Tab-separated table of C-alpha atoms in Angstrom:
chain	number	residue	atom	x	y	z
O	1	MET	CA	-84.598	-121.601	25.630
O	2	ILE	CA	-86.815	-124.368	26.860
O	3	GLU	CA	-86.563	-126.299	30.094
O	4	GLU	CA	-88.751	-129.350	30.656
O	5	ILE	CA	-88.925	-130.675	34.200
O	6	LEU	CA	-90.758	-133.679	35.566
O	7	ILE	CA	-92.614	-132.284	38.548
O	8	THR	CA	-94.315	-135.434	39.773
O	9	ALA	CA	-92.431	-138.443	41.059
O	10	ARG	CA	-91.284	-140.734	38.291
O	11	ASP	CA	-88.651	-143.285	39.077
O	12	ASN	CA	-89.625	-146.155	36.827
O	13	ALA	CA	-86.992	-148.856	37.274
O	14	LYS	CA	-84.663	-149.191	34.262
O	15	VAL	CA	-86.432	-146.335	32.458
O	16	ASP	CA	-85.449	-143.347	34.623
O	17	PRO	CA	-83.301	-141.275	34.553
O	18	TYR	CA	-82.398	-142.889	31.246
O	19	LEU	CA	-83.203	-146.227	29.665
O	20	ASN	CA	-81.174	-149.088	31.135
O	21	ILE	CA	-83.215	-152.174	30.318
O	22	TRP	CA	-80.469	-154.222	28.685
O	23	THR	CA	-77.059	-154.673	30.245
O	24	TRP	CA	-74.191	-157.202	30.058
O	25	GLU	CA	-76.508	-160.181	29.538
O	26	ILE	CA	-77.614	-158.878	26.155
O	27	SER	CA	-74.142	-157.611	25.180
O	28	ILE	CA	-72.710	-161.080	25.906
O	29	TYR	CA	-75.537	-162.742	23.971
O	30	LEU	CA	-75.094	-160.514	20.912
O	31	PHE	CA	-71.334	-161.085	21.047
O	32	LEU	CA	-71.551	-164.874	21.416
O	33	GLY	CA	-74.401	-165.121	18.905
O	34	GLY	CA	-72.260	-163.338	16.314
O	35	MET	CA	-69.268	-165.536	17.145
O	36	THR	CA	-71.373	-168.701	16.811
O	37	ALA	CA	-72.521	-167.532	13.400
O	38	GLY	CA	-68.920	-166.896	12.361
O	39	MET	CA	-67.861	-170.338	13.609
O	40	MET	CA	-70.614	-172.070	11.649
O	41	ILE	CA	-69.768	-170.140	8.500
O	42	PHE	CA	-66.007	-170.800	8.706
O	43	ALA	CA	-66.489	-174.476	9.575
O	44	ALA	CA	-68.860	-174.856	6.620
O	45	TRP	CA	-66.558	-172.939	4.295
O	46	ALA	CA	-63.593	-175.144	5.264
O	47	VAL	CA	-65.640	-178.252	4.454
O	48	LEU	CA	-67.026	-176.946	1.175
O	49	ALA	CA	-63.660	-175.587	0.005
O	50	LYS	CA	-61.928	-178.832	1.108
O	51	LYS	CA	-59.425	-177.058	3.347
O	52	ASP	CA	-58.613	-180.137	5.488
O	53	ASP	CA	-54.875	-179.812	4.949
O	54	LEU	CA	-54.532	-176.066	5.106
O	55	ALA	CA	-57.088	-175.474	7.873
O	56	PRO	CA	-57.409	-178.651	9.962
O	57	PHE	CA	-58.936	-176.910	12.966
O	58	ALA	CA	-61.598	-175.029	11.014
O	59	SER	CA	-62.433	-178.133	8.969
O	60	ASN	CA	-62.885	-180.624	11.766
O	61	LYS	CA	-62.717	-179.085	15.231
O	62	LEU	CA	-64.318	-175.647	15.012
O	63	ALA	CA	-67.900	-176.875	14.624
O	64	LEU	CA	-67.950	-178.369	18.132
O	65	TRP	CA	-67.599	-174.920	19.681
O	66	ALA	CA	-70.534	-173.279	17.922
O	67	PRO	CA	-73.357	-174.881	19.953
O	68	ILE	CA	-71.308	-174.537	23.155
O	69	VAL	CA	-70.718	-170.818	22.638
O	70	LEU	CA	-74.332	-170.313	21.547
O	71	SER	CA	-75.599	-172.095	24.657
O	72	ILE	CA	-73.658	-169.727	26.899
O	73	GLY	CA	-75.163	-166.816	24.977
O	74	MET	CA	-78.658	-168.253	25.217
O	75	THR	CA	-78.163	-168.646	28.967
O	76	THR	CA	-77.351	-164.977	29.453
O	77	LEU	CA	-80.249	-164.099	27.144
O	78	PHE	CA	-82.544	-166.121	29.386
O	79	LEU	CA	-81.094	-164.415	32.470
O	80	ASP	CA	-82.192	-161.081	31.017
O	81	LEU	CA	-85.854	-162.053	30.752
O	82	GLU	CA	-87.926	-160.561	33.576
O	83	HIS	CA	-90.824	-162.991	33.204
O	84	LYS	CA	-88.792	-166.172	32.834
O	85	LEU	CA	-91.583	-168.709	33.280
O	86	TYR	CA	-93.202	-167.385	30.130
O	87	VAL	CA	-90.192	-167.901	27.854
O	88	TRP	CA	-92.140	-170.544	25.899
O	89	ARG	CA	-94.391	-167.782	24.625
O	90	PHE	CA	-91.730	-166.988	22.013
O	91	TYR	CA	-92.642	-170.256	20.343
O	92	THR	CA	-96.408	-170.045	20.231
O	93	THR	CA	-96.370	-167.382	17.525
O	94	LEU	CA	-94.416	-165.699	14.750
O	95	GLN	CA	-94.796	-161.929	14.926
O	96	VAL	CA	-93.747	-160.809	11.460
O	97	THR	CA	-93.011	-157.209	12.471
O	98	SER	CA	-90.782	-158.202	15.400
O	99	PRO	CA	-87.096	-158.989	14.677
O	100	MET	CA	-86.915	-160.620	18.107
O	101	SER	CA	-89.617	-163.085	17.062
O	102	TRP	CA	-87.714	-163.886	13.849
O	103	GLY	CA	-84.564	-164.296	15.928
O	104	SER	CA	-86.136	-166.774	18.301
O	105	TRP	CA	-87.185	-168.939	15.338
O	106	ILE	CA	-83.776	-168.561	13.663
O	107	LEU	CA	-82.228	-169.889	16.888
O	108	ILE	CA	-84.540	-172.905	16.773
O	109	LEU	CA	-83.264	-173.663	13.250
O	110	VAL	CA	-79.621	-172.890	14.037
O	111	TYR	CA	-79.292	-175.297	16.964
O	112	PRO	CA	-79.987	-178.609	15.166
O	113	VAL	CA	-77.875	-177.606	12.165
O	114	ALA	CA	-74.986	-176.570	14.423
O	115	ILE	CA	-75.225	-179.935	16.171
O	116	LEU	CA	-75.331	-181.778	12.825
O	117	GLN	CA	-72.171	-179.864	11.890
O	118	VAL	CA	-70.535	-181.239	15.045
O	119	LEU	CA	-71.712	-184.793	14.322
O	120	SER	CA	-70.489	-184.673	10.733
O	121	THR	CA	-66.952	-183.734	11.818
O	122	LEU	CA	-66.694	-185.387	15.245
O	123	ARG	CA	-64.732	-188.523	14.233
O	124	ALA	CA	-62.206	-186.509	12.259
O	125	GLY	CA	-61.894	-183.680	14.774
O	126	TYR	CA	-62.217	-185.347	18.160
O	127	PRO	CA	-61.630	-189.110	17.691
O	128	LYS	CA	-61.499	-189.866	21.421
O	129	LEU	CA	-64.724	-188.018	22.081
O	130	ALA	CA	-66.314	-189.834	19.145
O	131	GLN	CA	-65.207	-193.206	20.524
O	132	LEU	CA	-66.686	-192.333	23.886
O	133	ALA	CA	-69.924	-191.216	22.308
O	134	GLU	CA	-70.157	-194.344	20.183
O	135	ARG	CA	-70.492	-196.456	23.307
O	136	LEU	CA	-74.018	-195.076	23.495
O	137	PRO	CA	-76.673	-196.741	21.358
O	138	LEU	CA	-77.567	-195.185	18.000
O	139	VAL	CA	-74.586	-192.828	17.984
O	140	THR	CA	-72.638	-194.785	15.362
O	141	PRO	CA	-75.370	-194.747	12.697
O	142	VAL	CA	-76.127	-191.083	13.473
O	143	LEU	CA	-72.453	-190.194	12.953
O	144	ASP	CA	-72.413	-192.265	9.749
O	145	ILE	CA	-75.423	-190.471	8.323
O	146	SER	CA	-74.130	-187.042	9.366
O	147	GLU	CA	-70.750	-187.697	7.763
O	148	SER	CA	-72.394	-188.802	4.528
O	149	GLN	CA	-74.381	-185.544	4.480
O	150	LYS	CA	-71.439	-183.357	5.506
O	151	ARG	CA	-71.563	-181.054	2.466
O	152	ARG	CA	-75.327	-180.600	2.624
O	153	ILE	CA	-75.069	-179.724	6.323
O	154	ALA	CA	-72.318	-177.240	5.516
O	155	LEU	CA	-74.468	-175.699	2.778
O	156	ALA	CA	-77.333	-175.214	5.256
O	157	SER	CA	-75.007	-173.750	7.893
O	158	ILE	CA	-73.922	-170.783	5.820
O	159	PRO	CA	-77.299	-169.067	5.280
O	160	LEU	CA	-78.322	-169.875	8.860
O	161	GLY	CA	-75.064	-168.419	10.197
O	162	ILE	CA	-75.522	-165.281	8.119
O	163	GLY	CA	-79.141	-165.035	9.295
O	164	LEU	CA	-78.152	-165.421	12.943
O	165	ALA	CA	-75.434	-162.750	12.813
O	166	ILE	CA	-77.458	-160.250	10.793
O	167	TYR	CA	-80.518	-160.655	12.991
O	168	THR	CA	-78.510	-159.680	16.087
O	169	GLY	CA	-77.860	-156.335	14.384
O	170	ILE	CA	-81.347	-155.881	12.939
O	171	LEU	CA	-82.763	-156.619	16.391
O	172	LEU	CA	-81.316	-153.270	17.482
O	173	SER	CA	-81.615	-151.344	14.229
O	174	ALA	CA	-85.373	-151.896	14.036
O	175	PHE	CA	-85.959	-149.600	17.033
O	176	SER	CA	-86.817	-146.213	15.570
O	177	ALA	CA	-87.197	-144.979	19.147
O	178	ARG	CA	-83.415	-145.323	19.656
O	179	PRO	CA	-81.823	-143.115	16.978
O	180	PHE	CA	-78.301	-144.455	17.593
O	181	TRP	CA	-79.396	-147.961	16.553
O	182	ASN	CA	-81.747	-146.992	13.787
O	183	THR	CA	-79.620	-147.932	10.775
O	184	GLY	CA	-79.629	-151.201	8.843
O	185	ILE	CA	-75.812	-151.074	8.709
O	186	LEU	CA	-75.841	-152.735	12.137
O	187	GLY	CA	-76.839	-156.001	10.395
O	188	PRO	CA	-73.730	-156.301	8.176
O	189	LEU	CA	-71.577	-154.725	10.912
O	190	PHE	CA	-72.518	-157.432	13.416
O	191	LEU	CA	-72.041	-160.116	10.743
O	192	VAL	CA	-68.516	-158.957	9.921
O	193	SER	CA	-67.681	-158.563	13.604
O	194	GLY	CA	-69.033	-162.068	14.279
O	195	LEU	CA	-66.856	-163.501	11.501
O	196	SER	CA	-63.857	-161.589	12.851
O	197	THR	CA	-64.300	-162.939	16.393
O	198	ALA	CA	-64.692	-166.480	15.033
O	199	ALA	CA	-61.473	-166.024	13.025
O	200	ALA	CA	-59.787	-164.840	16.228
O	201	PHE	CA	-61.042	-167.959	17.979
O	202	VAL	CA	-59.422	-170.120	15.276
O	203	LEU	CA	-56.183	-168.129	15.619
O	204	LEU	CA	-56.095	-168.849	19.345
O	205	ALA	CA	-57.078	-172.511	19.051
O	206	THR	CA	-55.179	-173.851	16.060
O	207	ARG	CA	-51.647	-175.216	16.246
O	208	ALA	CA	-51.104	-175.331	12.493
O	209	HIS	CA	-48.905	-172.460	11.362
O	210	ALA	CA	-50.387	-172.341	7.861
O	211	GLU	CA	-53.907	-172.116	9.310
O	212	LYS	CA	-52.801	-169.300	11.616
O	213	LEU	CA	-51.475	-167.339	8.663
O	214	LEU	CA	-54.595	-168.024	6.614
O	215	PHE	CA	-56.935	-166.844	9.357
O	216	ALA	CA	-54.758	-163.864	10.234
O	217	ARG	CA	-55.081	-162.787	6.588
O	218	ILE	CA	-58.835	-163.364	6.644
O	219	ASP	CA	-59.161	-161.428	9.892
O	220	ILE	CA	-57.164	-158.478	8.561
O	221	GLY	CA	-59.658	-158.224	5.706
O	222	LEU	CA	-62.599	-158.521	8.081
O	223	ILE	CA	-61.280	-155.829	10.431
O	224	LEU	CA	-60.774	-153.476	7.484
O	225	VAL	CA	-64.342	-154.105	6.288
O	226	GLU	CA	-65.584	-153.563	9.846
O	227	MET	CA	-63.813	-150.192	9.954
O	228	LEU	CA	-65.440	-149.245	6.658
O	229	LEU	CA	-68.862	-150.180	8.027
O	230	ILE	CA	-68.180	-148.099	11.156
O	231	ALA	CA	-67.377	-145.164	8.878
O	232	LEU	CA	-70.680	-145.680	7.003
O	233	PHE	CA	-72.476	-145.944	10.344
O	234	ILE	CA	-71.060	-142.544	11.374
O	235	VAL	CA	-71.951	-141.031	7.975
O	236	ASN	CA	-75.495	-142.322	8.390
O	237	LEU	CA	-75.849	-140.791	11.873
O	238	THR	CA	-74.251	-137.444	11.068
O	239	THR	CA	-76.412	-136.897	7.986
O	240	GLY	CA	-79.630	-137.770	9.815
O	241	SER	CA	-82.341	-135.823	11.577
O	242	GLU	CA	-81.986	-133.927	14.848
O	243	ALA	CA	-82.536	-137.124	16.831
O	244	HIS	CA	-79.729	-138.858	14.888
O	245	LEU	CA	-77.413	-135.877	15.278
O	246	ASN	CA	-77.968	-135.891	19.042
O	247	ALA	CA	-77.160	-139.609	19.044
O	248	ALA	CA	-73.998	-139.032	16.980
O	249	ARG	CA	-72.841	-136.370	19.461
O	250	LEU	CA	-72.735	-139.007	22.201
O	251	ILE	CA	-69.682	-140.577	20.504
O	252	LEU	CA	-68.347	-137.487	18.730
O	253	GLY	CA	-67.247	-135.448	21.732
O	254	GLY	CA	-70.008	-136.601	24.081
O	255	GLU	CA	-69.795	-138.810	27.147
O	256	PHE	CA	-69.185	-142.057	25.215
O	257	THR	CA	-66.382	-140.752	22.997
O	258	LEU	CA	-63.599	-142.462	24.929
O	259	LEU	CA	-65.478	-145.769	25.169
O	260	PHE	CA	-66.183	-145.805	21.434
O	261	TRP	CA	-62.944	-144.496	19.934
O	262	GLY	CA	-60.449	-145.285	22.703
O	263	TRP	CA	-61.588	-148.682	23.868
O	264	PHE	CA	-63.647	-150.216	21.082
O	265	PHE	CA	-62.065	-148.694	17.969
O	266	THR	CA	-58.415	-148.387	19.008
O	267	LEU	CA	-58.017	-151.292	21.416
O	268	GLY	CA	-60.502	-153.598	19.711
O	269	LEU	CA	-59.816	-152.892	16.015
O	270	VAL	CA	-56.689	-150.810	15.281
O	271	ILE	CA	-54.216	-152.525	17.620
O	272	PRO	CA	-55.212	-156.120	16.733
O	273	LEU	CA	-55.127	-155.134	13.054
O	274	LEU	CA	-51.538	-153.952	13.433
O	275	ILE	CA	-50.547	-157.055	15.422
O	276	GLU	CA	-52.062	-159.389	12.828
O	277	ILE	CA	-50.293	-157.534	10.021
O	278	LEU	CA	-47.032	-158.102	11.915
O	279	GLU	CA	-47.892	-161.782	12.247
O	280	VAL	CA	-48.561	-162.191	8.530
O	281	ARG	CA	-45.269	-160.460	7.800
O	282	GLY	CA	-43.486	-163.158	9.791
O	283	SER	CA	-42.918	-161.518	13.154
O	284	ARG	CA	-42.292	-164.073	15.876
O	285	LEU	CA	-43.035	-161.675	18.697
O	286	ALA	CA	-44.785	-163.112	21.725
O	287	LEU	CA	-47.428	-160.446	21.325
O	288	VAL	CA	-48.976	-162.123	18.299
O	289	THR	CA	-51.347	-164.050	20.570
O	290	LEU	CA	-52.490	-160.707	21.932
O	291	GLY	CA	-53.995	-159.844	18.516
O	292	PRO	CA	-56.860	-162.337	18.522
O	293	VAL	CA	-57.477	-161.746	22.241
O	294	LEU	CA	-57.981	-158.061	21.485
O	295	VAL	CA	-60.272	-158.947	18.565
O	296	LEU	CA	-62.472	-160.846	21.023
O	297	VAL	CA	-62.368	-157.929	23.468
O	298	GLY	CA	-63.266	-155.576	20.599
O	299	GLY	CA	-66.140	-157.823	19.514
O	300	TYR	CA	-67.610	-157.668	22.998
O	301	LEU	CA	-66.974	-153.929	23.319
O	302	LEU	CA	-68.845	-153.275	20.048
O	303	ARG	CA	-71.988	-154.810	21.565
O	304	GLN	CA	-71.406	-153.114	24.919
O	305	VAL	CA	-70.947	-149.701	23.275
O	306	MET	CA	-74.082	-150.261	21.205
O	307	MET	CA	-76.057	-151.230	24.329
O	308	ASP	CA	-74.850	-148.267	26.400
O	309	VAL	CA	-75.072	-145.518	23.785
O	310	GLY	CA	-78.223	-146.786	22.086
O	311	GLN	CA	-80.218	-146.751	25.289
O	312	VAL	CA	-79.134	-143.223	26.176
O	313	SER	CA	-80.066	-141.947	22.705
O	314	THR	CA	-83.688	-140.934	22.782
O	315	TRP	CA	-86.445	-138.648	21.532
O	316	THR	CA	-87.485	-137.429	24.962
O	317	GLN	CA	-85.323	-136.155	27.772
O	318	TYR	CA	-86.698	-134.491	30.872
O	319	GLU	CA	-84.924	-133.095	33.864
O	320	SER	CA	-86.291	-134.804	36.953
O	321	GLN	CA	-86.691	-132.979	40.233
O	322	TYR	CA	-87.598	-136.205	41.922
O	323	ASP	CA	-84.928	-137.731	44.085
O	324	MET	CA	-85.641	-141.285	45.181
O	325	GLN	CA	-83.142	-140.917	48.016
O	326	LEU	CA	-85.298	-138.253	49.647
O	327	LEU	CA	-88.195	-140.715	49.829
O	328	GLN	CA	-85.946	-143.372	51.316
O	329	ARG	CA	-84.799	-140.880	53.964
O	330	LEU	CA	-88.428	-140.175	54.818
O	331	GLU	CA	-89.194	-143.869	55.198
O	332	ARG	CA	-86.369	-144.203	57.689
E	1	MET	CA	-115.338	-148.532	12.428
E	2	PRO	CA	-113.377	-149.289	15.637
E	3	ALA	CA	-112.982	-146.329	17.951
E	4	ARG	CA	-109.874	-144.166	17.930
E	5	TYR	CA	-109.623	-143.075	21.524
E	6	ALA	CA	-107.858	-139.840	22.279
E	7	MET	CA	-107.119	-137.678	25.251
E	8	VAL	CA	-107.202	-133.925	24.850
E	9	ILE	CA	-105.600	-131.882	27.622
E	10	ASP	CA	-105.938	-128.122	27.913
E	11	THR	CA	-102.559	-126.764	28.993
E	12	ARG	CA	-104.169	-123.368	29.613
E	13	THR	CA	-106.268	-124.692	32.467
E	14	CYS	CA	-103.925	-127.422	33.780
E	15	ILE	CA	-102.302	-126.260	37.010
E	16	GLY	CA	-99.975	-129.247	37.451
E	17	CYS	CA	-101.643	-130.355	40.701
E	18	GLY	CA	-100.841	-134.042	40.166
E	19	ASP	CA	-104.348	-135.353	40.899
E	20	CYS	CA	-104.303	-137.342	37.635
E	21	VAL	CA	-101.139	-139.108	38.801
E	22	VAL	CA	-102.654	-139.957	42.183
E	23	ALA	CA	-105.952	-141.057	40.608
E	24	CYS	CA	-104.097	-143.446	38.306
E	25	LYS	CA	-102.123	-144.962	41.154
E	26	THR	CA	-105.274	-145.470	43.201
E	27	GLU	CA	-107.415	-146.806	40.370
E	28	ASN	CA	-104.796	-149.212	39.041
E	29	ASN	CA	-102.879	-150.100	42.228
E	30	VAL	CA	-99.594	-148.936	40.740
E	31	PRO	CA	-96.753	-149.839	43.153
E	32	ALA	CA	-94.825	-147.089	44.962
E	33	GLY	CA	-92.110	-145.455	42.901
E	34	LEU	CA	-93.622	-146.521	39.565
E	35	ASN	CA	-95.740	-144.250	37.440
E	36	ARG	CA	-97.997	-144.744	34.456
E	37	ASP	CA	-98.514	-140.990	34.136
E	38	TRP	CA	-96.570	-137.921	35.161
E	39	ILE	CA	-96.545	-134.152	34.814
E	40	VAL	CA	-93.994	-132.070	32.970
E	41	GLU	CA	-93.513	-128.374	33.594
E	42	ALA	CA	-92.132	-126.781	30.445
E	43	THR	CA	-90.756	-123.287	30.723
E	44	ARG	CA	-89.892	-121.325	27.600
E	45	GLY	CA	-88.188	-117.983	27.108
E	46	ARG	CA	-85.706	-115.902	29.044
E	47	TYR	CA	-86.343	-114.212	32.369
E	48	PRO	CA	-88.481	-112.137	32.829
E	49	ASN	CA	-90.350	-113.109	29.655
E	50	LEU	CA	-91.249	-116.671	30.530
E	51	THR	CA	-94.198	-118.854	29.694
E	52	THR	CA	-94.951	-122.055	31.547
E	53	GLU	CA	-96.974	-124.975	30.354
E	54	PHE	CA	-98.055	-127.968	32.406
E	55	ARG	CA	-98.514	-131.255	30.587
E	56	SER	CA	-100.007	-134.389	32.054
E	57	GLU	CA	-98.261	-137.153	30.095
E	58	ARG	CA	-98.735	-140.894	29.670
E	59	CYS	CA	-98.701	-143.568	26.973
E	60	ASN	CA	-99.893	-141.919	23.750
E	61	HIS	CA	-101.818	-145.012	22.611
E	62	CYS	CA	-100.320	-144.486	19.193
E	63	SER	CA	-102.196	-145.484	16.058
E	64	HIS	CA	-98.824	-146.714	14.745
E	65	ALA	CA	-97.529	-148.180	18.009
E	66	THR	CA	-93.904	-149.298	17.574
E	67	CYS	CA	-94.151	-151.192	20.869
E	68	VAL	CA	-96.858	-153.455	19.429
E	69	TYR	CA	-94.780	-154.126	16.319
E	70	ALA	CA	-91.646	-154.902	18.354
E	71	CYS	CA	-93.290	-157.418	20.674
E	72	PRO	CA	-92.093	-160.963	19.845
E	73	THR	CA	-95.016	-162.791	21.439
E	74	GLY	CA	-98.077	-160.682	20.692
E	75	ALA	CA	-98.372	-159.731	24.382
E	76	SER	CA	-98.467	-156.066	23.347
E	77	HIS	CA	-101.673	-155.636	21.432
E	78	TYR	CA	-104.439	-153.261	20.459
E	79	TRP	CA	-107.545	-153.670	22.624
E	80	GLN	CA	-110.568	-154.733	20.562
E	81	ASN	CA	-109.061	-153.273	17.364
E	82	THR	CA	-109.042	-149.777	18.860
E	83	ASN	CA	-105.808	-147.860	19.403
E	84	ILE	CA	-105.687	-148.660	23.126
E	85	VAL	CA	-102.395	-150.508	23.642
E	86	LEU	CA	-102.414	-153.192	26.327
E	87	VAL	CA	-100.022	-155.904	27.527
E	88	GLU	CA	-101.267	-159.434	28.180
E	89	PRO	CA	-99.209	-160.561	31.221
E	90	GLY	CA	-99.654	-164.240	30.354
E	91	LYS	CA	-97.866	-163.720	27.041
E	92	CYS	CA	-95.185	-161.271	28.209
E	93	THR	CA	-91.672	-162.726	28.605
E	94	GLY	CA	-90.233	-159.526	30.066
E	95	CYS	CA	-87.832	-159.188	27.111
E	96	LYS	CA	-88.303	-155.406	27.259
E	97	ALA	CA	-88.310	-154.889	23.478
E	98	CYS	CA	-91.447	-152.740	23.821
E	99	ILE	CA	-89.728	-150.483	26.339
E	100	ALA	CA	-86.883	-149.918	23.886
E	101	ALA	CA	-89.412	-149.379	21.081
E	102	CYS	CA	-91.329	-146.577	22.824
E	103	PRO	CA	-90.005	-143.140	21.810
E	104	TYR	CA	-91.892	-141.627	24.774
E	105	ASP	CA	-90.369	-143.941	27.422
E	106	ALA	CA	-93.929	-144.511	28.610
E	107	ARG	CA	-93.700	-148.204	29.527
E	108	LEU	CA	-92.477	-149.725	32.731
E	109	ILE	CA	-91.761	-153.068	34.272
E	110	MET	CA	-94.114	-153.959	37.070
E	111	HIS	CA	-91.933	-155.505	39.742
E	112	PRO	CA	-91.748	-158.094	41.177
E	113	GLN	CA	-93.904	-160.065	38.753
E	114	GLY	CA	-91.713	-159.123	35.830
E	115	TYR	CA	-94.169	-158.410	33.069
E	116	VAL	CA	-94.350	-155.066	31.363
E	117	ASP	CA	-97.021	-152.685	32.529
E	118	LYS	CA	-98.308	-149.399	31.201
E	119	CYS	CA	-101.177	-146.924	30.993
E	120	THR	CA	-104.299	-148.684	29.728
E	121	PHE	CA	-106.417	-145.557	29.161
E	122	CYS	CA	-108.393	-147.324	31.954
E	123	HIS	CA	-109.973	-149.592	29.338
E	124	HIS	CA	-111.938	-151.315	32.114
E	125	ARG	CA	-113.704	-148.011	32.698
E	126	VAL	CA	-113.927	-147.194	28.989
E	127	ALA	CA	-115.715	-150.530	28.465
E	128	ARG	CA	-118.390	-149.275	30.910
E	129	GLY	CA	-118.666	-145.947	29.090
E	130	GLN	CA	-116.684	-144.060	31.725
E	131	ASP	CA	-113.689	-141.764	31.324
E	132	PRO	CA	-110.230	-142.881	32.483
E	133	ALA	CA	-109.605	-142.240	36.193
E	134	CYS	CA	-107.173	-139.389	35.528
E	135	VAL	CA	-109.739	-137.555	33.375
E	136	SER	CA	-112.551	-138.086	35.900
E	137	SER	CA	-110.526	-136.781	38.809
E	138	CYS	CA	-109.142	-133.609	37.204
E	139	PRO	CA	-110.257	-130.690	39.440
E	140	THR	CA	-109.904	-128.076	36.673
E	141	HIS	CA	-111.648	-130.215	34.029
E	142	CYS	CA	-108.721	-129.678	31.710
E	143	MET	CA	-108.660	-133.305	30.560
E	144	HIS	CA	-111.055	-134.758	28.004
E	145	PHE	CA	-111.464	-138.248	26.613
E	146	GLY	CA	-113.392	-139.632	23.653
E	147	ASP	CA	-113.477	-141.174	20.198
E	148	LEU	CA	-111.885	-139.197	17.363
E	149	ASN	CA	-113.849	-141.224	14.827
E	150	ASP	CA	-117.012	-139.701	16.260
E	151	ALA	CA	-117.256	-136.131	14.925
E	152	ASN	CA	-119.580	-135.160	17.772
E	153	SER	CA	-117.324	-136.337	20.586
E	154	ILE	CA	-115.865	-133.728	22.907
E	155	VAL	CA	-112.321	-134.560	21.755
E	156	SER	CA	-113.180	-134.144	18.055
E	157	GLN	CA	-114.889	-130.844	18.755
E	158	LEU	CA	-112.008	-129.497	20.847
E	159	LEU	CA	-109.443	-130.442	18.189
E	160	ASP	CA	-111.634	-128.789	15.539
E	161	ARG	CA	-111.970	-125.546	17.464
E	162	ARG	CA	-108.688	-125.115	19.296
E	163	LYS	CA	-104.980	-125.004	18.457
E	164	SER	CA	-103.438	-128.322	19.455
E	165	ARG	CA	-100.374	-130.480	19.141
E	166	ALA	CA	-99.273	-133.998	20.006
E	167	LEU	CA	-95.828	-134.858	21.375
E	168	LYS	CA	-93.122	-135.592	18.801
E	169	PRO	CA	-95.356	-136.573	15.894
E	170	GLU	CA	-92.115	-136.809	13.881
E	171	THR	CA	-91.526	-140.225	15.460
E	172	GLY	CA	-94.160	-141.483	13.037
E	173	ASN	CA	-96.043	-143.212	15.847
E	174	GLN	CA	-99.242	-141.170	15.373
E	175	PRO	CA	-99.736	-140.376	19.087
E	176	ASN	CA	-103.289	-139.852	20.369
E	177	VAL	CA	-102.766	-137.596	23.379
E	178	PHE	CA	-103.202	-133.967	22.336
E	179	TYR	CA	-102.381	-130.739	24.121
E	180	LEU	CA	-104.439	-127.581	23.616
E	181	SER	CA	-102.664	-124.252	23.807
């Protein structure tokens, strides 16, 4: 056997005893970033496919929420930065090998397009808000132009939405130092999860029965694809090297098994899938609203699980004899 | 050709005294509780047939440094095209991507300023032709520093003559701290 012990003091904040650099701020950001992407894609799809009658909320009202949700996510992302005054440094360079650098530029492109999506649907979706806004100078011509370019804006929104959602996954998967994350499947997985949470948002927000049924059907498909991607993710880990196998053990019998399978997979995917199937089959049970709520919970839990397990999965693990509390007792 | 700086540490003469750790803290004013280097005691075998190895560890100043590639702002960089990996505080946002990218968990956040800090191989001393503080202070002279691209350097000669290994080369990072056994 081999036992490796740290014999000098090492209590580096957020690194020891195991990595804990990213917490809820990043989980929330990844969750809301994915949801924003899904909202942009669905809003654009509804416009391009001319779904005004069948999906009135997605066609005209959904777009407004994308920049709002993204802004909340960007706020928590900012909260995570340790050297906040230097945030502008993201925008003085493009580092081609850094997914985070790509992501910061994708966000710069996403924002104006998301806002154009709002402007192009504002009069149809929120007439009172549009009236209020039109009291300001220049708003009327801006709305006119945006409406005339509605399809072009929608066409731009789809690749940007896909880029935003996939980047949130690739951001993690590009870290070879964290075996649990180190698979490109995280890109598509986060995209499908983002679409699913956006569909759940529509299900909660719309009052049109036909739209509810349409999005419940879409979400059922998305949840099934998400489950398939999870299966591929597990296959990838369990057929990997020693470092990947150790990472897989964390959710296959290890300390995160309950969080992954009990909370995320069962509560966040299986149960809402069953509820949405009931809804599509015509059940009028009060619990149908619980379905999309659980999809949102599941979407967040996916990011939280990834954050927690990914940071514990590592190439190096030492036992530490150093106990910070002993030092604190001395200082007293 | 730019230098490829390496540290070669003889585990057969290292006694795990911790002087390298103290020297680093003193030289670089590392705040209490934080460490840029540390010592691992590795024990192999089953009692009574045990062997113990002491390893003074730090940033491996990898030739393929994943932390440099992960940095979104270019704050993590190679010093003067060598393999010495430094962080430019004025470019660091404290996003911590480099910490996640290091398979050796060798980086740390220097509180309270918030930028990421790490072992620099004492590049300020290297620029003057001196060894890093940890190497200079080692009482058993088990630590050696030099340029692997110079065949006559002490590190090249030791790696030629002695059995050596680097930590987890399978990460693909091409680490440049070697341990003689």
